[in-house]
Amino acid sequence: TKPEEKVVRSLDLFSDAKKMLRIPVVAIGGIDLSNYGLLVERGVDALAIVSAIFDGDAYSNAAKFRM
């Protein structure tokens, strides 16, 4: 929601967090069909994909994402 404040981190951050933390790891922001699989591969426990679902037909868009 604030593109001017976009922060990009290496996807390895998620793999490292899963190894070090005993709490769920959640990816938030900038997630869409082109990159969510990379996050799943790195073991995230949840994805916040609100814009990716609600931009257009919510039911159709939601069905495209698989954990």
PDB file of C-alpha atoms in Angstrom:
ATOM      1  CA  THR A   1       0.000   0.000   0.000  1.00  0.00           C
ATOM      2  CA  LYS A   2       3.032   2.292   0.281  1.00  0.00           C
ATOM      3  CA  PRO A   3       5.233   1.652  -2.788  1.00  0.00           C
ATOM      4  CA  GLU A   4       7.603   4.481  -1.878  1.00  0.00           C
ATOM      5  CA  GLU A   5       8.516   2.585   1.289  1.00  0.00           C
ATOM      6  CA  LYS A   6       9.110  -0.782  -0.402  1.00  0.00           C
ATOM      7  CA  VAL A   7      11.796  -2.859   1.292  1.00  0.00           C
ATOM      8  CA  VAL A   8      13.229  -5.831  -0.546  1.00  0.00           C
ATOM      9  CA  ARG A   9      14.979  -8.644   1.306  1.00  0.00           C
ATOM     10  CA  SER A  10      16.582 -11.869   0.159  1.00  0.00           C
ATOM     11  CA  LEU A  11      14.220 -14.835   0.166  1.00  0.00           C
ATOM     12  CA  ASP A  12      16.852 -16.637   2.230  1.00  0.00           C
ATOM     13  CA  LEU A  13      15.658 -14.505   5.134  1.00  0.00           C
ATOM     14  CA  PHE A  14      12.628 -16.798   5.389  1.00  0.00           C
ATOM     15  CA  SER A  15      14.695 -19.998   5.362  1.00  0.00           C
ATOM     16  CA  ASP A  16      16.986 -18.556   8.018  1.00  0.00           C
ATOM     17  CA  ALA A  17      14.052 -17.405  10.156  1.00  0.00           C
ATOM     18  CA  LYS A  18      12.495 -20.889  10.033  1.00  0.00           C
ATOM     19  CA  LYS A  19      15.761 -22.390  11.299  1.00  0.00           C
ATOM     20  CA  MET A  20      16.206 -19.885  14.134  1.00  0.00           C
ATOM     21  CA  LEU A  21      12.671 -19.202  15.355  1.00  0.00           C
ATOM     22  CA  ARG A  22      10.055 -21.380  16.989  1.00  0.00           C
ATOM     23  CA  ILE A  23       7.153 -19.176  15.914  1.00  0.00           C
ATOM     24  CA  PRO A  24       5.254 -19.068  12.620  1.00  0.00           C
ATOM     25  CA  VAL A  25       6.970 -17.158   9.821  1.00  0.00           C
ATOM     26  CA  VAL A  26       4.608 -15.039   7.710  1.00  0.00           C
ATOM     27  CA  ALA A  27       5.427 -13.298   4.423  1.00  0.00           C
ATOM     28  CA  ILE A  28       3.657  -9.969   3.956  1.00  0.00           C
ATOM     29  CA  GLY A  29       3.645  -7.627   0.984  1.00  0.00           C
ATOM     30  CA  GLY A  30       4.384  -7.831  -2.713  1.00  0.00           C
ATOM     31  CA  ILE A  31       3.257 -11.437  -3.023  1.00  0.00           C
ATOM     32  CA  ASP A  32       1.567 -12.598  -6.213  1.00  0.00           C
ATOM     33  CA  LEU A  33       1.328 -15.678  -8.433  1.00  0.00           C
ATOM     34  CA  SER A  34       4.798 -15.057  -9.849  1.00  0.00           C
ATOM     35  CA  ASN A  35       6.625 -15.301  -6.518  1.00  0.00           C
ATOM     36  CA  TYR A  36       4.504 -17.054  -3.905  1.00  0.00           C
ATOM     37  CA  GLY A  37       5.931 -20.478  -4.813  1.00  0.00           C
ATOM     38  CA  LEU A  38       9.433 -19.297  -3.891  1.00  0.00           C
ATOM     39  CA  LEU A  39       8.164 -18.350  -0.437  1.00  0.00           C
ATOM     40  CA  VAL A  40       6.424 -21.690   0.027  1.00  0.00           C
ATOM     41  CA  GLU A  41       9.654 -23.458  -0.960  1.00  0.00           C
ATOM     42  CA  ARG A  42      11.455 -21.560   1.783  1.00  0.00           C
ATOM     43  CA  GLY A  43       9.024 -22.837   4.385  1.00  0.00           C
ATOM     44  CA  VAL A  44       6.868 -19.847   5.269  1.00  0.00           C
ATOM     45  CA  ASP A  45       3.893 -20.785   7.409  1.00  0.00           C
ATOM     46  CA  ALA A  46       1.519 -18.220   5.925  1.00  0.00           C
ATOM     47  CA  LEU A  47       1.256 -15.644   3.150  1.00  0.00           C
ATOM     48  CA  ALA A  48      -0.582 -12.326   3.290  1.00  0.00           C
ATOM     49  CA  ILE A  49      -1.912 -12.075  -0.257  1.00  0.00           C
ATOM     50  CA  VAL A  50      -4.819  -9.662   0.150  1.00  0.00           C
ATOM     51  CA  SER A  51      -4.167  -7.488  -2.925  1.00  0.00           C
ATOM     52  CA  ALA A  52      -3.379 -10.495  -5.106  1.00  0.00           C
ATOM     53  CA  ILE A  53      -6.771 -11.978  -4.251  1.00  0.00           C
ATOM     54  CA  PHE A  54      -9.014  -8.920  -4.188  1.00  0.00           C
ATOM     55  CA  ASP A  55      -7.697  -7.210  -7.326  1.00  0.00           C
ATOM     56  CA  GLY A  56     -10.360  -8.641  -9.637  1.00  0.00           C
ATOM     57  CA  ASP A  57     -12.488 -11.718  -9.020  1.00  0.00           C
ATOM     58  CA  ALA A  58     -11.631 -12.735  -5.448  1.00  0.00           C
ATOM     59  CA  TYR A  59     -12.914 -16.320  -5.715  1.00  0.00           C
ATOM     60  CA  SER A  60     -11.089 -17.019  -8.961  1.00  0.00           C
ATOM     61  CA  ASN A  61      -7.858 -15.405  -7.762  1.00  0.00           C
ATOM     62  CA  ALA A  62      -7.882 -17.208  -4.401  1.00  0.00           C
ATOM     63  CA  ALA A  63      -8.249 -20.570  -6.115  1.00  0.00           C
ATOM     64  CA  LYS A  64      -4.961 -20.019  -7.979  1.00  0.00           C
ATOM     65  CA  PHE A  65      -2.886 -20.026  -4.782  1.00  0.00           C
ATOM     66  CA  ARG A  66      -1.901 -23.374  -3.287  1.00  0.00           C
ATOM     67  CA  MET A  67       0.199 -23.980  -0.181  1.00  0.00           C
TER      68      MET A  67
END
